[in-house]
PDB file of C-alpha atoms in Angstrom:
ATOM      1  CA  UNK A   6      -0.282   0.180   0.216  1.00 40.00           C
ATOM      2  CA  UNK A   7       1.017   3.471  -0.766  1.00 40.00           C
ATOM      3  CA  UNK A   8       0.038   5.861   2.008  1.00 50.00           C
ATOM      4  CA  UNK A   9       0.819   9.136   0.434  1.00 52.00           C
ATOM      5  CA  UNK A  10      -0.596  12.323   1.655  1.00 55.00           C
ATOM      6  CA  UNK A  11      -2.265  15.286   0.215  1.00 51.00           C
ATOM      7  CA  UNK A  12       0.253  17.991  -1.429  1.00 41.00           C
ATOM      8  CA  UNK A  13      -2.341  20.654   0.133  1.00 41.00           C
ATOM      9  CA  UNK A  14      -1.494  20.377   3.850  1.00 41.00           C
ATOM     10  CA  UNK A  15      -0.358  23.583   4.699  1.00 42.00           C
ATOM     11  CA  UNK A  16      -3.452  25.270   6.935  1.00 35.00           C
ATOM     12  CA  UNK A  17      -1.311  28.841   6.541  1.00 35.00           C
ATOM     13  CA  UNK A  18      -1.347  28.419   2.749  1.00 40.00           C
ATOM     14  CA  UNK A  19      -3.887  30.278   0.459  1.00 43.00           C
ATOM     15  CA  UNK A  20      -5.166  26.631  -0.840  1.00 60.00           C
ATOM     16  CA  UNK A  21      -8.366  25.067   0.698  1.00 72.00           C
ATOM     17  CA  UNK A  22      -7.735  22.650   3.357  1.00 91.00           C
ATOM     18  CA  UNK A  23      -7.848  18.889   2.815  1.00 97.00           C
ATOM     19  CA  UNK A  24      -7.893  15.870   5.004  1.00 98.00           C
ATOM     20  CA  UNK A  25      -6.463  13.001   3.068  1.00 98.00           C
ATOM     21  CA  UNK A  26      -4.327  11.570   5.770  1.00 98.00           C
ATOM     22  CA  UNK A  27      -4.174  12.633   9.281  1.00 98.00           C
ATOM     23  CA  UNK A  28      -0.988  14.018   8.910  1.00 98.00           C
ATOM     24  CA  UNK A  29      -2.228  16.559   6.549  1.00 97.00           C
ATOM     25  CA  UNK A  30      -2.951  18.363   9.695  1.00 97.00           C
ATOM     26  CA  UNK A  31      -0.085  19.980  11.656  1.00 97.00           C
ATOM     27  CA  UNK A  32      -0.503  19.023  15.463  1.00 96.00           C
ATOM     28  CA  UNK A  33      -1.575  22.381  16.152  1.00 97.00           C
ATOM     29  CA  UNK A  34      -4.542  21.954  13.626  1.00 97.00           C
ATOM     30  CA  UNK A  35      -5.154  18.499  15.017  1.00 98.00           C
ATOM     31  CA  UNK A  36      -5.536  19.879  18.636  1.00 98.00           C
ATOM     32  CA  UNK A  37      -7.797  22.887  17.467  1.00 98.00           C
ATOM     33  CA  UNK A  38     -10.014  20.258  15.832  1.00 98.00           C
ATOM     34  CA  UNK A  39     -10.234  18.036  18.800  1.00 98.00           C
ATOM     35  CA  UNK A  40     -10.934  21.005  21.013  1.00 98.00           C
ATOM     36  CA  UNK A  41     -13.699  22.197  18.745  1.00 98.00           C
ATOM     37  CA  UNK A  42     -15.292  18.790  18.744  1.00 98.00           C
ATOM     38  CA  UNK A  43     -15.249  18.474  22.548  1.00 98.00           C
ATOM     39  CA  UNK A  44     -16.549  21.855  22.991  1.00 97.00           C
ATOM     40  CA  UNK A  45     -19.606  21.084  20.455  1.00 96.00           C
ATOM     41  CA  UNK A  46     -20.160  17.795  21.906  1.00 97.00           C
ATOM     42  CA  UNK A  47     -20.343  19.496  25.663  1.00 97.00           C
ATOM     43  CA  UNK A  48     -22.529  22.080  24.470  1.00 96.00           C
ATOM     44  CA  UNK A  49     -26.383  21.858  24.754  1.00 93.00           C
ATOM     45  CA  UNK A  50     -28.091  21.638  21.143  1.00 89.00           C
ATOM     46  CA  UNK A  51     -29.576  24.939  21.263  1.00 89.00           C
ATOM     47  CA  UNK A  52     -26.193  26.513  22.196  1.00 91.00           C
ATOM     48  CA  UNK A  53     -24.552  25.077  19.281  1.00 92.00           C
ATOM     49  CA  UNK A  54     -23.811  27.498  16.279  1.00 93.00           C
ATOM     50  CA  UNK A  55     -24.308  26.661  12.668  1.00 96.00           C
ATOM     51  CA  UNK A  56     -21.137  27.498  10.947  1.00 97.00           C
ATOM     52  CA  UNK A  57     -22.157  25.655   7.697  1.00 98.00           C
ATOM     53  CA  UNK A  58     -25.491  27.184   6.973  1.00 97.00           C
ATOM     54  CA  UNK A  59     -26.477  27.339   3.528  1.00 97.00           C
ATOM     55  CA  UNK A  60     -23.393  24.987   2.637  1.00 98.00           C
ATOM     56  CA  UNK A  61     -23.469  21.374   0.677  1.00 98.00           C
ATOM     57  CA  UNK A  62     -21.334  18.415   0.994  1.00 98.00           C
ATOM     58  CA  UNK A  63     -21.144  15.838  -1.797  1.00 98.00           C
ATOM     59  CA  UNK A  64     -20.671  12.325  -0.334  1.00 98.00           C
ATOM     60  CA  UNK A  65     -19.134   9.981  -2.940  1.00 97.00           C
ATOM     61  CA  UNK A  66     -19.457   6.426  -1.599  1.00 96.00           C
ATOM     62  CA  UNK A  67     -17.982   3.299  -3.402  1.00 92.00           C
ATOM     63  CA  UNK A  68     -17.905   1.392  -0.174  1.00 88.00           C
ATOM     64  CA  UNK A  69     -21.164   0.869   1.986  1.00 85.00           C
ATOM     65  CA  UNK A  70     -21.101   2.044   5.315  1.00 91.00           C
ATOM     66  CA  UNK A  71     -23.261   2.730   8.499  1.00 94.00           C
ATOM     67  CA  UNK A  72     -21.150   5.047  10.740  1.00 96.00           C
ATOM     68  CA  UNK A  73     -19.762   7.281   8.268  1.00 97.00           C
ATOM     69  CA  UNK A  74     -22.775   8.012   6.280  1.00 97.00           C
ATOM     70  CA  UNK A  75     -25.125   8.736   9.112  1.00 98.00           C
ATOM     71  CA  UNK A  76     -22.369  10.507  11.248  1.00 98.00           C
ATOM     72  CA  UNK A  77     -21.328  12.878   8.276  1.00 98.00           C
ATOM     73  CA  UNK A  78     -25.078  13.443   7.160  1.00 98.00           C
ATOM     74  CA  UNK A  79     -26.239  14.211  10.538  1.00 98.00           C
ATOM     75  CA  UNK A  80     -23.170  16.645  11.412  1.00 98.00           C
ATOM     76  CA  UNK A  81     -24.032  18.582   8.357  1.00 98.00           C
ATOM     77  CA  UNK A  82     -27.393  18.760   9.600  1.00 97.00           C
ATOM     78  CA  UNK A  83     -26.234  20.197  12.810  1.00 97.00           C
ATOM     79  CA  UNK A  84     -23.912  22.488  11.627  1.00 98.00           C
ATOM     80  CA  UNK A  85     -26.607  23.962   9.561  1.00 97.00           C
ATOM     81  CA  UNK A  86     -25.585  22.594   5.878  1.00 98.00           C
ATOM     82  CA  UNK A  87     -27.064  19.906   3.532  1.00 98.00           C
ATOM     83  CA  UNK A  88     -25.277  16.473   2.345  1.00 98.00           C
ATOM     84  CA  UNK A  89     -26.198  14.761  -0.737  1.00 98.00           C
ATOM     85  CA  UNK A  90     -25.265  10.798  -0.801  1.00 97.00           C
ATOM     86  CA  UNK A  91     -23.947   9.481  -3.758  1.00 95.00           C
ATOM     87  CA  UNK A  92     -23.413   5.828  -4.132  1.00 92.00           C
ATOM     88  CA  UNK A  93     -21.796   3.315  -6.407  1.00 88.00           C
ATOM     89  CA  UNK A  94     -24.899   3.671  -9.076  1.00 86.00           C
ATOM     90  CA  UNK A  95     -24.582   7.699  -8.867  1.00 87.00           C
ATOM     91  CA  UNK A  96     -20.837   8.214  -9.528  1.00 83.00           C
ATOM     92  CA  UNK A  97     -18.361   6.970 -12.155  1.00 74.00           C
ATOM     93  CA  UNK A  98     -14.856   7.592 -10.194  1.00 73.00           C
ATOM     94  CA  UNK A  99     -12.679   6.911 -13.347  1.00 64.00           C
ATOM     95  CA  UNK A 100     -14.918   4.630 -14.833  1.00 73.00           C
ATOM     96  CA  UNK A 101     -16.817   6.688 -17.644  1.00 75.00           C
ATOM     97  CA  UNK A 102     -15.461   9.829 -16.506  1.00 86.00           C
ATOM     98  CA  UNK A 103     -11.815  10.896 -15.208  1.00 91.00           C
ATOM     99  CA  UNK A 104     -11.860  12.007 -11.771  1.00 93.00           C
ATOM    100  CA  UNK A 105     -10.272  15.217 -12.342  1.00 94.00           C
ATOM    101  CA  UNK A 106     -13.651  15.947 -14.501  1.00 94.00           C
ATOM    102  CA  UNK A 107     -15.757  14.904 -11.306  1.00 94.00           C
ATOM    103  CA  UNK A 108     -13.631  16.703  -9.016  1.00 96.00           C
ATOM    104  CA  UNK A 109     -14.055  19.957 -10.855  1.00 97.00           C
ATOM    105  CA  UNK A 110     -17.857  19.625 -11.683  1.00 96.00           C
ATOM    106  CA  UNK A 111     -18.663  19.156  -8.299  1.00 97.00           C
ATOM    107  CA  UNK A 112     -16.690  21.952  -7.050  1.00 98.00           C
ATOM    108  CA  UNK A 113     -19.157  24.413  -8.902  1.00 98.00           C
ATOM    109  CA  UNK A 114     -21.821  22.707  -6.899  1.00 98.00           C
ATOM    110  CA  UNK A 115     -20.761  22.096  -3.467  1.00 98.00           C
ATOM    111  CA  UNK A 116     -18.664  23.219  -0.658  1.00 98.00           C
ATOM    112  CA  UNK A 117     -17.316  19.890   0.562  1.00 98.00           C
ATOM    113  CA  UNK A 118     -16.341  16.541  -1.154  1.00 98.00           C
ATOM    114  CA  UNK A 119     -16.118  13.580   1.066  1.00 98.00           C
ATOM    115  CA  UNK A 120     -15.136  10.184  -0.559  1.00 98.00           C
ATOM    116  CA  UNK A 121     -15.489   6.640   0.727  1.00 96.00           C
ATOM    117  CA  UNK A 122     -13.490   4.466  -2.142  1.00 95.00           C
ATOM    118  CA  UNK A 123     -10.989   1.714  -2.455  1.00 93.00           C
ATOM    119  CA  UNK A 124      -8.282   3.251  -4.175  1.00 94.00           C
ATOM    120  CA  UNK A 125      -6.219   6.040  -2.090  1.00 97.00           C
ATOM    121  CA  UNK A 126      -5.002   7.623  -5.355  1.00 96.00           C
ATOM    122  CA  UNK A 127      -8.753   8.417  -6.192  1.00 95.00           C
ATOM    123  CA  UNK A 128      -8.825  10.613  -3.266  1.00 97.00           C
ATOM    124  CA  UNK A 129      -5.505  12.182  -4.109  1.00 97.00           C
ATOM    125  CA  UNK A 130      -6.874  12.957  -7.364  1.00 96.00           C
ATOM    126  CA  UNK A 131     -10.075  14.709  -6.177  1.00 97.00           C
ATOM    127  CA  UNK A 132      -7.827  16.740  -3.791  1.00 97.00           C
ATOM    128  CA  UNK A 133      -5.445  17.759  -6.411  1.00 97.00           C
ATOM    129  CA  UNK A 134      -8.485  19.243  -9.019  1.00 97.00           C
ATOM    130  CA  UNK A 135     -11.049  20.107  -6.455  1.00 98.00           C
ATOM    131  CA  UNK A 136     -11.367  23.706  -5.621  1.00 97.00           C
ATOM    132  CA  UNK A 137     -13.297  22.694  -2.531  1.00 98.00           C
ATOM    133  CA  UNK A 138     -12.032  20.949   0.760  1.00 98.00           C
ATOM    134  CA  UNK A 139     -11.854  17.077   0.251  1.00 98.00           C
ATOM    135  CA  UNK A 140     -12.120  14.491   3.079  1.00 98.00           C
ATOM    136  CA  UNK A 141     -10.882  10.956   2.988  1.00 98.00           C
ATOM    137  CA  UNK A 142     -14.026   9.122   4.565  1.00 98.00           C
ATOM    138  CA  UNK A 143     -11.902   5.981   4.028  1.00 97.00           C
ATOM    139  CA  UNK A 144      -9.736   4.025   1.655  1.00 97.00           C
ATOM    140  CA  UNK A 145      -8.049   0.931   1.542  1.00 94.00           C
ATOM    141  CA  UNK A 146      -4.716   2.838   2.842  1.00 96.00           C
ATOM    142  CA  UNK A 147      -5.859   5.102   5.276  1.00 98.00           C
ATOM    143  CA  UNK A 148      -9.246   6.491   7.748  1.00 98.00           C
ATOM    144  CA  UNK A 149      -7.865   9.637   9.072  1.00 98.00           C
ATOM    145  CA  UNK A 150     -11.690  10.447  10.434  1.00 98.00           C
ATOM    146  CA  UNK A 151     -11.699   7.303  12.489  1.00 98.00           C
ATOM    147  CA  UNK A 152      -8.519   8.569  13.846  1.00 98.00           C
ATOM    148  CA  UNK A 153      -9.995  11.609  15.019  1.00 98.00           C
ATOM    149  CA  UNK A 154     -12.797  10.142  16.637  1.00 98.00           C
ATOM    150  CA  UNK A 155     -10.313   7.680  18.261  1.00 98.00           C
ATOM    151  CA  UNK A 156      -7.958  10.443  19.524  1.00 98.00           C
ATOM    152  CA  UNK A 157     -10.995  12.257  20.969  1.00 98.00           C
ATOM    153  CA  UNK A 158     -12.236   9.047  22.473  1.00 98.00           C
ATOM    154  CA  UNK A 159      -8.710   8.573  24.266  1.00 98.00           C
ATOM    155  CA  UNK A 160      -8.297  12.175  25.218  1.00 98.00           C
ATOM    156  CA  UNK A 161     -11.896  11.722  27.363  1.00 98.00           C
ATOM    157  CA  UNK A 162     -10.689   8.467  28.994  1.00 98.00           C
ATOM    158  CA  UNK A 163      -7.540   9.684  30.030  1.00 98.00           C
ATOM    159  CA  UNK A 164      -7.776  13.376  30.306  1.00 98.00           C
ATOM    160  CA  UNK A 165      -5.015  13.669  27.570  1.00 98.00           C
ATOM    161  CA  UNK A 166      -2.559  11.493  25.581  1.00 98.00           C
ATOM    162  CA  UNK A 167      -0.373  10.225  28.240  1.00 98.00           C
ATOM    163  CA  UNK A 168      -1.424   6.547  27.883  1.00 98.00           C
ATOM    164  CA  UNK A 169      -0.147   3.458  26.036  1.00 98.00           C
ATOM    165  CA  UNK A 170      -2.157   1.605  23.526  1.00 98.00           C
ATOM    166  CA  UNK A 171      -1.948  -1.569  22.097  1.00 98.00           C
ATOM    167  CA  UNK A 172      -2.961  -2.370  18.873  1.00 98.00           C
ATOM    168  CA  UNK A 173      -3.605  -6.094  18.304  1.00 98.00           C
ATOM    169  CA  UNK A 174      -4.670  -7.559  14.751  1.00 97.00           C
ATOM    170  CA  UNK A 175      -4.110  -6.245  11.276  1.00 97.00           C
ATOM    171  CA  UNK A 176      -1.688  -3.394  10.217  1.00 97.00           C
ATOM    172  CA  UNK A 177      -4.646  -2.057   8.060  1.00 97.00           C
ATOM    173  CA  UNK A 178      -5.855   1.409   6.940  1.00 97.00           C
ATOM    174  CA  UNK A 179      -7.053   2.031  10.655  1.00 98.00           C
ATOM    175  CA  UNK A 180      -4.044   1.034  12.191  1.00 98.00           C
ATOM    176  CA  UNK A 181      -2.062   2.959   9.713  1.00 98.00           C
ATOM    177  CA  UNK A 182      -3.926   6.237  10.371  1.00 98.00           C
ATOM    178  CA  UNK A 183      -4.180   5.585  13.984  1.00 98.00           C
ATOM    179  CA  UNK A 184      -0.134   5.339  14.320  1.00 98.00           C
ATOM    180  CA  UNK A 185      -0.102   8.377  12.428  1.00 98.00           C
ATOM    181  CA  UNK A 186      -2.150  10.103  14.943  1.00 98.00           C
ATOM    182  CA  UNK A 187      -0.458   8.483  18.036  1.00 98.00           C
ATOM    183  CA  UNK A 188       2.875   9.917  16.877  1.00 98.00           C
ATOM    184  CA  UNK A 189       1.225  13.476  16.356  1.00 98.00           C
ATOM    185  CA  UNK A 190       0.119  13.224  19.863  1.00 98.00           C
ATOM    186  CA  UNK A 191       2.444  11.562  21.835  1.00 98.00           C
ATOM    187  CA  UNK A 192       0.567   8.372  22.389  1.00 98.00           C
ATOM    188  CA  UNK A 193       2.585   5.278  23.301  1.00 98.00           C
ATOM    189  CA  UNK A 194       1.443   2.593  20.744  1.00 98.00           C
ATOM    190  CA  UNK A 195       2.684  -1.099  20.375  1.00 98.00           C
ATOM    191  CA  UNK A 196       1.086  -2.755  17.284  1.00 98.00           C
ATOM    192  CA  UNK A 197       1.014  -6.502  17.222  1.00 98.00           C
ATOM    193  CA  UNK A 198       0.384  -8.240  14.134  1.00 98.00           C
ATOM    194  CA  UNK A 199       1.459 -11.700  12.544  1.00 97.00           C
ATOM    195  CA  UNK A 200       4.439 -11.708  10.545  1.00 97.00           C
ATOM    196  CA  UNK A 201       3.812  -9.961   7.258  1.00 96.00           C
ATOM    197  CA  UNK A 202       0.855  -7.975   8.394  1.00 97.00           C
ATOM    198  CA  UNK A 203       2.506  -5.041   9.752  1.00 97.00           C
ATOM    199  CA  UNK A 204       2.365  -1.253   8.781  1.00 98.00           C
ATOM    200  CA  UNK A 205       3.779   0.136   5.580  1.00 97.00           C
ATOM    201  CA  UNK A 206       7.533   1.258   5.839  1.00 98.00           C
ATOM    202  CA  UNK A 207       6.534   4.687   4.488  1.00 97.00           C
ATOM    203  CA  UNK A 208       3.788   5.010   7.495  1.00 98.00           C
ATOM    204  CA  UNK A 209       6.555   3.823   9.883  1.00 98.00           C
ATOM    205  CA  UNK A 210       9.112   6.432   8.515  1.00 98.00           C
ATOM    206  CA  UNK A 211       6.441   9.223   8.652  1.00 98.00           C
ATOM    207  CA  UNK A 212       5.339   8.371  12.506  1.00 98.00           C
ATOM    208  CA  UNK A 213       9.067   8.440  13.371  1.00 98.00           C
ATOM    209  CA  UNK A 214       9.378  12.183  11.681  1.00 98.00           C
ATOM    210  CA  UNK A 215       6.084  13.350  13.363  1.00 97.00           C
ATOM    211  CA  UNK A 216       7.487  12.161  16.911  1.00 96.00           C
ATOM    212  CA  UNK A 217       8.041   8.328  17.559  1.00 96.00           C
ATOM    213  CA  UNK A 218       7.656   5.269  15.069  1.00 98.00           C
ATOM    214  CA  UNK A 219       5.130   2.452  16.985  1.00 98.00           C
ATOM    215  CA  UNK A 220       6.778  -0.429  18.766  1.00 98.00           C
ATOM    216  CA  UNK A 221       6.281  -3.568  16.584  1.00 98.00           C
ATOM    217  CA  UNK A 222       5.854  -7.189  17.854  1.00 98.00           C
ATOM    218  CA  UNK A 223       4.203 -10.282  16.761  1.00 98.00           C
ATOM    219  CA  UNK A 224       3.268 -11.129  20.284  1.00 98.00           C
ATOM    220  CA  UNK A 225      -0.305 -10.080  21.251  1.00 98.00           C
ATOM    221  CA  UNK A 226       0.462 -10.738  25.267  1.00 98.00           C
ATOM    222  CA  UNK A 227       3.410  -8.735  25.040  1.00 98.00           C
ATOM    223  CA  UNK A 228       2.122  -6.053  23.379  1.00 98.00           C
ATOM    224  CA  UNK A 229      -0.872  -5.691  26.017  1.00 98.00           C
ATOM    225  CA  UNK A 230       1.292  -6.489  28.961  1.00 97.00           C
ATOM    226  CA  UNK A 231       2.086  -2.634  29.877  1.00 97.00           C
ATOM    227  CA  UNK A 232      -0.799  -1.083  28.070  1.00 98.00           C
ATOM    228  CA  UNK A 233      -3.536   1.095  29.192  1.00 98.00           C
ATOM    229  CA  UNK A 234      -6.013   0.282  26.258  1.00 98.00           C
ATOM    230  CA  UNK A 235      -6.372  -2.475  23.780  1.00 98.00           C
ATOM    231  CA  UNK A 236      -7.704  -1.468  20.214  1.00 98.00           C
ATOM    232  CA  UNK A 237      -8.500  -3.908  17.457  1.00 98.00           C
ATOM    233  CA  UNK A 238     -10.150  -4.245  13.942  1.00 97.00           C
ATOM    234  CA  UNK A 239     -11.651  -6.877  11.597  1.00 95.00           C
ATOM    235  CA  UNK A 240      -9.252  -9.332  10.192  1.00 93.00           C
ATOM    236  CA  UNK A 241     -10.969  -9.547   6.654  1.00 87.00           C
ATOM    237  CA  UNK A 242     -11.698  -5.864   5.298  1.00 78.00           C
ATOM    238  CA  UNK A 243     -14.088  -5.272   2.449  1.00 70.00           C
ATOM    239  CA  UNK A 244     -12.685  -6.480  -0.815  1.00 69.00           C
ATOM    240  CA  UNK A 245     -10.563  -9.273   1.219  1.00 68.00           C
ATOM    241  CA  UNK A 246     -12.997 -12.019   0.965  1.00 68.00           C
ATOM    242  CA  UNK A 247     -10.945 -14.090  -1.171  1.00 81.00           C
ATOM    243  CA  UNK A 248      -8.041 -13.997   1.355  1.00 84.00           C
ATOM    244  CA  UNK A 249     -10.534 -14.971   4.270  1.00 87.00           C
ATOM    245  CA  UNK A 250      -9.685 -18.575   5.077  1.00 88.00           C
ATOM    246  CA  UNK A 251      -5.596 -17.851   4.755  1.00 93.00           C
ATOM    247  CA  UNK A 252      -6.195 -14.731   7.120  1.00 93.00           C
ATOM    248  CA  UNK A 253      -8.074 -16.616   9.766  1.00 94.00           C
ATOM    249  CA  UNK A 254      -5.559 -18.991   9.957  1.00 96.00           C
ATOM    250  CA  UNK A 255      -2.545 -16.317  10.281  1.00 96.00           C
ATOM    251  CA  UNK A 256      -4.329 -14.313  12.583  1.00 97.00           C
ATOM    252  CA  UNK A 257      -4.874 -17.616  15.035  1.00 96.00           C
ATOM    253  CA  UNK A 258      -4.007 -16.223  18.665  1.00 96.00           C
ATOM    254  CA  UNK A 259      -4.624 -12.740  18.064  1.00 98.00           C
ATOM    255  CA  UNK A 260      -8.292 -12.601  19.373  1.00 98.00           C
ATOM    256  CA  UNK A 261      -9.035 -10.020  21.556  1.00 98.00           C
ATOM    257  CA  UNK A 262     -10.809 -11.958  24.714  1.00 98.00           C
ATOM    258  CA  UNK A 263     -11.234 -10.714  28.452  1.00 98.00           C
ATOM    259  CA  UNK A 264      -8.113 -12.853  29.442  1.00 97.00           C
ATOM    260  CA  UNK A 265      -6.125 -11.135  26.887  1.00 98.00           C
ATOM    261  CA  UNK A 266      -7.767  -7.609  28.073  1.00 97.00           C
ATOM    262  CA  UNK A 267      -8.104  -8.295  31.762  1.00 97.00           C
ATOM    263  CA  UNK A 268      -9.811  -4.822  33.090  1.00 97.00           C
ATOM    264  CA  UNK A 269      -8.343  -2.427  30.216  1.00 98.00           C
ATOM    265  CA  UNK A 270     -10.770  -0.199  27.988  1.00 98.00           C
ATOM    266  CA  UNK A 271     -11.135  -1.746  24.463  1.00 98.00           C
ATOM    267  CA  UNK A 272     -11.445  -0.153  21.238  1.00 98.00           C
ATOM    268  CA  UNK A 273     -12.840  -1.265  18.217  1.00 98.00           C
ATOM    269  CA  UNK A 274     -13.644   0.825  14.951  1.00 97.00           C
ATOM    270  CA  UNK A 275     -16.836  -1.412  13.941  1.00 97.00           C
ATOM    271  CA  UNK A 276     -18.369  -3.341  12.530  1.00 95.00           C
ATOM    272  CA  UNK A 277     -16.963  -6.076  14.286  1.00 96.00           C
ATOM    273  CA  UNK A 278     -16.722  -9.640  13.296  1.00 95.00           C
ATOM    274  CA  UNK A 279     -17.503 -11.361  16.721  1.00 96.00           C
ATOM    275  CA  UNK A 280     -15.901 -14.582  17.298  1.00 95.00           C
ATOM    276  CA  UNK A 281     -12.944 -13.495  15.269  1.00 96.00           C
ATOM    277  CA  UNK A 282     -10.871 -10.480  15.840  1.00 97.00           C
ATOM    278  CA  UNK A 283     -12.847 -10.222  19.159  1.00 98.00           C
ATOM    279  CA  UNK A 284     -14.970 -12.056  21.528  1.00 98.00           C
ATOM    280  CA  UNK A 285     -18.721 -11.245  22.201  1.00 97.00           C
ATOM    281  CA  UNK A 286     -17.721 -11.072  25.786  1.00 98.00           C
ATOM    282  CA  UNK A 287     -14.783  -8.685  25.429  1.00 98.00           C
ATOM    283  CA  UNK A 288     -17.067  -6.219  23.053  1.00 97.00           C
ATOM    284  CA  UNK A 289     -19.989  -6.452  25.556  1.00 97.00           C
ATOM    285  CA  UNK A 290     -17.821  -5.905  28.856  1.00 96.00           C
ATOM    286  CA  UNK A 291     -18.078  -2.875  31.084  1.00 96.00           C
ATOM    287  CA  UNK A 292     -14.573  -1.853  30.001  1.00 95.00           C
ATOM    288  CA  UNK A 293     -15.402  -1.507  26.340  1.00 98.00           C
ATOM    289  CA  UNK A 294     -15.641   2.243  24.951  1.00 98.00           C
ATOM    290  CA  UNK A 295     -16.427   1.241  21.424  1.00 98.00           C
ATOM    291  CA  UNK A 296     -19.961   2.867  21.504  1.00 97.00           C
ATOM    292  CA  UNK A 297     -18.620   6.253  23.102  1.00 98.00           C
ATOM    293  CA  UNK A 298     -16.181   5.837  20.236  1.00 98.00           C
ATOM    294  CA  UNK A 299     -18.747   5.478  17.505  1.00 98.00           C
ATOM    295  CA  UNK A 300     -20.853   8.294  18.681  1.00 98.00           C
ATOM    296  CA  UNK A 301     -17.399  10.437  18.642  1.00 98.00           C
ATOM    297  CA  UNK A 302     -17.271   9.974  14.941  1.00 98.00           C
ATOM    298  CA  UNK A 303     -20.049  12.441  14.792  1.00 98.00           C
ATOM    299  CA  UNK A 304     -18.731  14.916  17.392  1.00 98.00           C
ATOM    300  CA  UNK A 305     -14.778  14.799  15.587  1.00 98.00           C
ATOM    301  CA  UNK A 306     -16.092  14.964  12.254  1.00 98.00           C
ATOM    302  CA  UNK A 307     -17.977  18.370  13.459  1.00 98.00           C
ATOM    303  CA  UNK A 308     -14.728  19.770  14.633  1.00 98.00           C
ATOM    304  CA  UNK A 309     -13.177  18.883  11.431  1.00 98.00           C
ATOM    305  CA  UNK A 310     -16.041  20.538   9.309  1.00 98.00           C
ATOM    306  CA  UNK A 311     -16.218  23.490  11.264  1.00 97.00           C
ATOM    307  CA  UNK A 312     -12.313  24.171  10.959  1.00 97.00           C
ATOM    308  CA  UNK A 313     -12.259  23.332   7.395  1.00 96.00           C
ATOM    309  CA  UNK A 314     -14.976  26.221   7.161  1.00 93.00           C
ATOM    310  CA  UNK A 315     -12.937  28.937   9.039  1.00 91.00           C
TER     311      UNK A 315
END
């Protein structure tokens, strides 16, 4: 996987701002977004301002979603704006129309474009040719909006980022974005994956440049031993169905269970494959904070949208 970030990532430049990967943000911008998210979350609905009144978001979805679609559509309503959902039957990203044409046409209609697609390069192309902010709502390589919600949840749980997190499972798109977010905030991160399923070299290098690269191991128990929180995600993501049998074999021993976790909080970006990467008991335990994490997709993205509109 190639996890290149946007070229238009300087919040002080005259260009519009995008979020293609989490490190399109400076640490200062990330802090401002999380502060804004927390403030909006804490305010009574009647006290929240509506900075996106009269503005419209185009939502380009090649991949299905529950949390991403509902949180963005609800967020636009709460912020005073309007969202237009465009599913696979409504868009032609790179199929019948070049992405650059889609980007330029939509820029004449809407104020934001979000894209939940397979190829990371498609979002890079949208960001290059659009004249409005482009938000990566998930690609096969990155999921920066999930990382915003994860960081907001961890900050709420620990009162900041002085904490140790163990990621147990696949070094996938969620893991790679989280590794960069951890480096930006100073979280101590250990990633436990089977051999061959770790994060990409360029993500490791970028994390090191941002702060500190995560510790990596093939031993889940060792990763969790000194952790304050355990995070996992599915072993078989969308588009990997033909690898299912091999992956289930390779990830044997990496299941998040009550015996592995103990009394530590558990996070999962959802949807969960109960009985595979996590047991039902672990997901339903009193220490699991996955539902707070899921709700925080709404609040974190509201903070992002308000920041982009400044």
